[in-house]
Structure formats: structure tokens, C-alpha cells
Amino acid sequence: MLRALRTLGLAVLAAGLTLTATPAATAAPAATTAPARELTPVGGGTGIIFRMTPTPEERQGFYVCTLTAVGRDNAGNLVGLTNAHCFIDEKGNKLVGEKVYRDTSPAGTAAAPADLNASRPDLETGPIGTVTSVSTPNNLLNAGPKGLDFAVIKLDESRVAPTATVGGVTISSIGAPPANGTRMCKQGHRTGLTCGIKLGTHDIWFTHLIWTNGGDSGSPVVSGQTLVGNAWGAQHSSAILDIIAEMNANGGVGAGFHLAT
């Protein structure tokens, strides 16, 4: 506002001078175009921060998770995926409409997890997207209905651009989980790149020996450069092809999801 007021003051002064000075026979200066804002790269493995209270600028309480992948849907929307349980409050309400920011804190490692107290929203970029749908959570440890535990975020293309590589993981394709015993990895904001073998299946999910910690929820699980699932804890993940099938059945933002890069 201060800059706007100063600009207005200069404009008034210039107008006063024009009224009292002899007009000069010079061409008006060419209008300048403001430089385009540099887009912030986001992809599978990018940390996100949300549910900040009282405000993002003065946050005292907040939640953190990790993006599974960034792609486009059939309507051309730029879409991010993460876990559903990130956006379900203590009363079981699904927080559709929640604004999401990129977490500016450095990703951690298994030996030195990222300090959650160091998490900061990227206020320069601003909110990178809005939650549009939240699936049934996994409910692994309770009697609730079992779900694939994914959330869909409609990303703001005036602020972000997709990237295939975050940390130690590059995602170039989407596929089914590999055979039991195959080595897979995940890239999470809390513990970075960790790897382990696929063990098998449990109910609607697959299991593995990949280490995760709080803040890694939503991490992409990859076999090589193929995205095969989203990690949600307790060495469990949901298959990405099952998630895409459910998004297609639901319709709306996310239906027809495919990689953006």
C-alpha cells in the first residue's frame, strides 16, 4: 500500500507540472512490462504445509505431508496428489477447500529427519493449490472403512510448474507394484530417500520395508523411475493404478490423471 501511495503522489505531482510547464515535443515513454514471476517447481517428494493456525504468516500450529506426484487430468488441470489423512480433522471432517503451501525447510534423511519445527510456508510463492477431494483414509488401525488414502489438490499454474525430479527420485512413468522381493524407494520430506523390498499385500494395499516417519505421508513409492504407490505409514502403500481408477470413477478434478512431465 505504501508503494501504491507513493506512486499516486508522483503521478499527481507530474500532472501538476504538466499543467504549468511548456509542453515538450517528445514522445511519451514506452510502457514497461513487469517481469513474469518465476514458477516454483513441485513434484513427487515435495514437502507441503497446511492447516496453519492462526495464519500462515504467524503460524503456531500446522501440519506437514509430502506430494505423491504432479500431473494433469482429462480437463487439463495441473493436479497434485498426497494422502487423504493429511486433510481429515480430529472430528473426521474432510477438509476440501484447504489451501496448501510448499514447505521451504530442507528435506531430511533417515539418520537426520527434517526438524518439523523448522517447517515454513513459502509465502513468496503463496498457496500452491486447493484441496478438491479427499478419499476414505486407510483406517489400518481402527474399525473404519478401508480406503486408498489419497487427496487431490488442484494446483495454481500461475505459481508452480511440475518437475519430474525431487531429491533422489525421478518419476517418468506410472505402473503396478513390482514382484515381491523387488527393491523400491520413496522420497519423503521428513526422511528423504529410503529404500526397501516389497513384501506382499495386505487387504487393498501393498507392504514393504521402506522406512517412513511423520511428514513423509504421501511420499511417492517408485520402482526405478516408475511410480507405483503412495506411502502412508506402517510400511504400507496404496497402488497408484488403484488410486487413478478411483479418481476416474469419481470424476471431477483428477479424473484421467497422467504425469505432467
Short mmCIF file of C-alpha atoms in Angstrom, two decimals:
data_model
loop_
_atom_site.label_atom_id
_atom_site.label_comp_id
_atom_site.label_asym_id
_atom_site.label_seq_id
_atom_site.Cartn_x
_atom_site.Cartn_y
_atom_site.Cartn_z
CA MET A 1 0.00 0.00 0.00
CA LEU A 2 2.85 2.41 0.80
CA ARG A 3 4.34 1.85 -2.65
CA ALA A 4 0.95 2.47 -4.25
CA LEU A 5 0.51 5.71 -2.35
CA ARG A 6 3.96 6.93 -3.36
CA THR A 7 3.26 6.14 -6.99
CA LEU A 8 -0.02 8.01 -6.80
CA GLY A 9 1.72 11.02 -5.25
CA LEU A 10 4.28 11.11 -8.06
CA ALA A 11 1.53 10.87 -10.63
CA VAL A 12 -0.29 13.87 -9.12
CA LEU A 13 2.93 15.88 -9.00
CA ALA A 14 3.69 15.08 -12.63
CA ALA A 15 0.21 16.12 -13.64
CA GLY A 16 0.65 19.45 -11.84
CA LEU A 17 3.92 20.08 -13.63
CA THR A 18 2.34 19.29 -16.96
CA LEU A 19 -0.32 21.88 -16.35
CA THR A 20 2.16 24.62 -15.56
CA ALA A 21 5.13 23.76 -17.79
CA THR A 22 5.54 24.30 -21.53
CA PRO A 23 4.65 21.04 -23.31
CA ALA A 24 7.72 19.27 -24.64
CA ALA A 25 7.71 17.85 -28.16
CA THR A 26 8.88 14.43 -27.06
CA ALA A 27 7.23 11.07 -27.41
CA ALA A 28 5.67 9.52 -24.35
CA PRO A 29 7.89 6.91 -22.72
CA ALA A 30 7.11 3.35 -23.69
CA ALA A 31 5.21 1.35 -21.11
CA THR A 32 7.30 -1.19 -19.26
CA THR A 33 6.14 -4.75 -18.70
CA ALA A 34 6.65 -6.30 -15.30
CA PRO A 35 8.84 -9.40 -15.42
CA ALA A 36 6.97 -12.68 -15.24
CA ARG A 37 7.09 -14.38 -11.88
CA GLU A 38 9.40 -17.38 -11.78
CA LEU A 39 7.36 -20.51 -11.18
CA THR A 40 8.15 -22.76 -8.22
CA PRO A 41 8.89 -26.39 -9.17
CA VAL A 42 6.82 -29.07 -7.40
CA GLY A 43 6.66 -32.82 -7.89
CA GLY A 44 6.51 -36.18 -6.18
CA GLY A 45 8.54 -35.75 -2.99
CA THR A 46 7.91 -32.01 -2.47
CA GLY A 47 7.04 -31.16 1.14
CA ILE A 48 3.76 -29.34 1.80
CA ILE A 49 2.48 -27.41 4.81
CA PHE A 50 -1.16 -26.58 5.60
CA ARG A 51 -3.79 -26.21 8.33
CA MET A 52 -1.77 -23.33 9.76
CA THR A 53 -3.20 -21.51 12.75
CA PRO A 54 -3.81 -18.69 13.33
CA THR A 55 -2.40 -17.65 9.92
CA PRO A 56 0.39 -18.76 7.55
CA GLU A 57 2.29 -15.59 8.42
CA GLU A 58 2.07 -16.22 12.18
CA ARG A 59 1.66 -19.95 12.33
CA GLN A 60 1.68 -21.61 15.72
CA GLY A 61 0.05 -24.89 14.72
CA PHE A 62 0.43 -26.62 11.36
CA TYR A 63 0.55 -29.96 9.53
CA VAL A 64 3.06 -31.29 7.02
CA CYS A 65 2.92 -34.03 4.39
CA THR A 66 4.58 -34.89 1.04
CA LEU A 67 3.26 -34.79 -2.53
CA THR A 68 2.95 -38.18 -4.26
CA ALA A 69 3.03 -36.86 -7.81
CA VAL A 70 2.09 -33.95 -10.04
CA GLY A 71 0.20 -34.50 -13.28
CA ARG A 72 -2.71 -33.41 -15.40
CA ASP A 73 -6.28 -34.64 -15.58
CA ASN A 74 -8.56 -35.01 -18.57
CA ALA A 75 -9.64 -31.37 -18.28
CA GLY A 76 -6.03 -30.16 -18.40
CA ASN A 77 -5.88 -29.14 -14.73
CA LEU A 78 -2.48 -29.35 -13.06
CA VAL A 79 -3.06 -31.73 -10.16
CA GLY A 80 -1.08 -32.85 -7.11
CA LEU A 81 -1.73 -35.99 -5.09
CA THR A 82 -0.98 -36.79 -1.43
CA ASN A 83 -2.61 -38.72 1.44
CA ALA A 84 -6.23 -38.29 2.50
CA HIS A 85 -5.49 -38.44 6.23
CA CYS A 86 -3.49 -35.20 5.87
CA PHE A 87 -6.80 -33.40 5.31
CA ILE A 88 -9.12 -35.06 7.80
CA ASP A 89 -9.54 -33.23 11.09
CA GLU A 90 -9.98 -34.61 14.60
CA LYS A 91 -13.77 -34.84 14.12
CA GLY A 92 -13.45 -36.78 10.88
CA ASN A 93 -14.29 -33.84 8.63
CA LYS A 94 -12.71 -33.88 5.16
CA LEU A 95 -11.03 -30.51 4.62
CA VAL A 96 -11.97 -29.88 0.99
CA GLY A 97 -11.04 -26.29 0.14
CA GLU A 98 -7.89 -26.26 2.32
CA LYS A 99 -5.08 -24.13 0.91
CA VAL A 100 -1.69 -25.81 0.53
CA TYR A 101 1.78 -24.21 0.61
CA ARG A 102 5.20 -25.57 -0.26
CA ASP A 103 7.35 -26.33 2.79
CA THR A 104 10.60 -24.36 2.47
CA SER A 105 12.53 -26.35 5.09
CA PRO A 106 15.23 -28.74 3.78
CA ALA A 107 14.28 -32.39 3.39
CA GLY A 108 15.78 -34.68 6.00
CA THR A 109 17.30 -38.15 5.91
CA ALA A 110 16.58 -41.36 7.80
CA ALA A 111 19.57 -40.62 10.05
CA ALA A 112 18.67 -36.93 10.49
CA PRO A 113 14.93 -36.36 9.93
CA ALA A 114 13.83 -32.86 9.00
CA ASP A 115 13.03 -30.74 12.03
CA LEU A 116 9.27 -30.25 11.98
CA ASN A 117 9.64 -27.02 13.96
CA ALA A 118 11.71 -25.64 11.08
CA SER A 119 8.87 -26.08 8.58
CA ARG A 120 7.95 -22.77 6.96
CA PRO A 121 5.35 -22.00 4.27
CA ASP A 122 6.68 -20.48 1.05
CA LEU A 123 4.97 -17.11 1.48
CA GLU A 124 6.75 -15.64 -1.54
CA THR A 125 5.10 -18.17 -3.85
CA GLY A 126 1.90 -18.19 -1.82
CA PRO A 127 -0.66 -21.01 -1.75
CA ILE A 128 0.21 -23.50 -4.48
CA GLY A 129 -3.17 -25.18 -4.64
CA THR A 130 -6.52 -26.10 -3.13
CA VAL A 131 -7.74 -29.50 -1.95
CA THR A 132 -10.63 -30.61 -4.17
CA SER A 133 -11.33 -34.14 -2.89
CA VAL A 134 -10.34 -36.44 -0.04
CA SER A 135 -10.78 -40.22 -0.23
CA THR A 136 -11.50 -42.66 2.56
CA PRO A 137 -8.35 -42.88 4.70
CA ASN A 138 -6.56 -46.17 5.26
CA ASN A 139 -8.05 -46.77 8.74
CA LEU A 140 -5.47 -49.53 9.21
CA LEU A 141 -5.55 -49.33 13.00
CA ASN A 142 -9.27 -48.87 13.58
CA ALA A 143 -12.58 -50.38 12.59
CA GLY A 144 -13.47 -47.75 9.98
CA PRO A 145 -13.86 -48.49 6.28
CA LYS A 146 -10.59 -49.19 4.49
CA GLY A 147 -9.58 -46.70 1.80
CA LEU A 148 -6.74 -45.88 -0.58
CA ASP A 149 -5.90 -42.77 1.45
CA PHE A 150 -5.38 -40.15 -1.26
CA ALA A 151 -6.26 -36.48 -1.67
CA VAL A 152 -6.43 -34.40 -4.84
CA ILE A 153 -5.05 -30.86 -4.97
CA LYS A 154 -5.80 -28.53 -7.88
CA LEU A 155 -2.53 -26.64 -8.35
CA ASP A 156 -2.18 -22.98 -9.32
CA GLU A 157 -0.24 -22.78 -12.59
CA SER A 158 0.41 -19.08 -12.09
CA ARG A 159 2.59 -20.08 -9.14
CA VAL A 160 4.03 -23.57 -9.76
CA ALA A 161 5.37 -25.79 -12.53
CA PRO A 162 5.76 -29.58 -12.49
CA THR A 163 9.11 -31.26 -12.07
CA ALA A 164 9.88 -34.96 -12.54
CA THR A 165 12.79 -34.99 -10.07
CA VAL A 166 12.73 -34.19 -6.35
CA GLY A 167 15.68 -35.21 -4.21
CA GLY A 168 16.81 -38.71 -5.12
CA VAL A 169 13.70 -39.73 -7.06
CA THR A 170 12.75 -39.14 -10.69
CA ILE A 171 9.27 -40.17 -11.86
CA SER A 172 8.99 -40.85 -15.59
CA SER A 173 6.17 -43.41 -15.74
CA ILE A 174 3.30 -44.97 -13.80
CA GLY A 175 2.88 -48.70 -13.23
CA ALA A 176 1.88 -51.57 -10.96
CA PRO A 177 3.84 -52.57 -7.85
CA PRO A 178 6.67 -54.96 -8.74
CA ALA A 179 7.08 -58.59 -7.67
CA ASN A 180 7.66 -59.43 -4.02
CA GLY A 181 11.31 -59.04 -3.08
CA THR A 182 11.91 -56.18 -5.53
CA ARG A 183 13.76 -53.14 -4.16
CA MET A 184 11.71 -49.94 -4.13
CA CYS A 185 12.32 -46.43 -2.77
CA LYS A 186 10.41 -43.42 -1.53
CA GLN A 187 11.22 -39.70 -1.37
CA GLY A 188 9.67 -38.03 1.67
CA HIS A 189 10.17 -34.57 3.06
CA ARG A 190 10.86 -35.83 6.59
CA THR A 191 13.34 -38.65 5.91
CA GLY A 192 14.35 -38.12 2.29
CA LEU A 193 15.27 -41.12 0.15
CA THR A 194 14.84 -44.53 1.81
CA CYS A 195 14.56 -47.95 0.18
CA GLY A 196 13.45 -51.49 0.97
CA ILE A 197 11.97 -54.57 -0.64
CA LYS A 198 8.32 -55.19 -1.43
CA LEU A 199 6.90 -57.78 0.96
CA GLY A 200 3.43 -58.56 -0.35
CA THR A 201 -0.15 -57.35 0.00
CA HIS A 202 -2.48 -56.62 2.91
CA ASP A 203 -6.15 -56.01 2.20
CA ILE A 204 -6.28 -53.36 -0.58
CA TRP A 205 -2.67 -52.18 -0.10
CA PHE A 206 0.87 -53.45 -0.65
CA THR A 207 3.53 -53.75 2.03
CA HIS A 208 7.27 -53.13 2.06
CA LEU A 209 10.33 -52.45 4.20
CA ILE A 210 10.70 -48.78 3.24
CA TRP A 211 11.29 -46.51 6.24
CA THR A 212 8.92 -43.56 6.75
CA ASN A 213 8.27 -41.06 9.52
CA GLY A 214 5.75 -38.34 10.32
CA GLY A 215 5.73 -35.77 7.49
CA ASP A 216 6.50 -38.43 4.85
CA SER A 217 2.78 -39.17 4.39
CA GLY A 218 2.00 -39.16 0.68
CA SER A 219 5.57 -39.89 -0.42
CA PRO A 220 5.93 -41.41 -3.89
CA VAL A 221 6.98 -45.06 -3.88
CA VAL A 222 8.95 -45.91 -7.01
CA SER A 223 10.44 -48.95 -8.68
CA GLY A 224 13.29 -47.40 -10.66
CA GLN A 225 11.62 -44.35 -12.20
CA THR A 226 8.14 -45.88 -12.21
CA LEU A 227 5.64 -44.51 -9.69
CA VAL A 228 3.87 -47.49 -8.14
CA GLY A 229 2.21 -46.10 -5.00
CA ASN A 230 1.82 -43.55 -2.21
CA ALA A 231 3.27 -44.24 1.22
CA TRP A 232 1.09 -43.60 4.25
CA GLY A 233 2.96 -45.24 7.11
CA ALA A 234 3.42 -48.59 8.86
CA GLN A 235 5.27 -49.84 5.76
CA HIS A 236 2.05 -49.76 3.75
CA SER A 237 1.23 -48.02 0.47
CA SER A 238 -1.70 -47.78 -1.93
CA ALA A 239 -1.14 -48.72 -5.56
CA ILE A 240 -1.18 -45.65 -7.83
CA LEU A 241 -3.16 -47.51 -10.52
CA ASP A 242 -5.91 -48.21 -7.97
CA ILE A 243 -5.90 -44.53 -6.97
CA ILE A 244 -6.22 -43.43 -10.60
CA ALA A 245 -9.06 -45.91 -11.14
CA GLU A 246 -10.95 -44.45 -8.16
CA MET A 247 -10.36 -40.88 -9.37
CA ASN A 248 -11.67 -41.87 -12.81
CA ALA A 249 -14.78 -43.40 -11.24
CA ASN A 250 -15.37 -40.29 -9.11
CA GLY A 251 -14.93 -37.83 -11.99
CA GLY A 252 -14.08 -34.18 -11.48
CA VAL A 253 -10.60 -32.82 -10.78
CA GLY A 254 -8.06 -35.65 -11.05
CA ALA A 255 -10.04 -37.92 -13.40
CA GLY A 256 -7.78 -39.12 -16.19
CA PHE A 257 -4.63 -38.38 -14.18
CA HIS A 258 -1.34 -38.74 -16.07
CA LEU A 259 2.14 -37.38 -15.47
CA ALA A 260 2.68 -33.75 -16.43
CA THR A 261 6.33 -34.06 -17.47
#
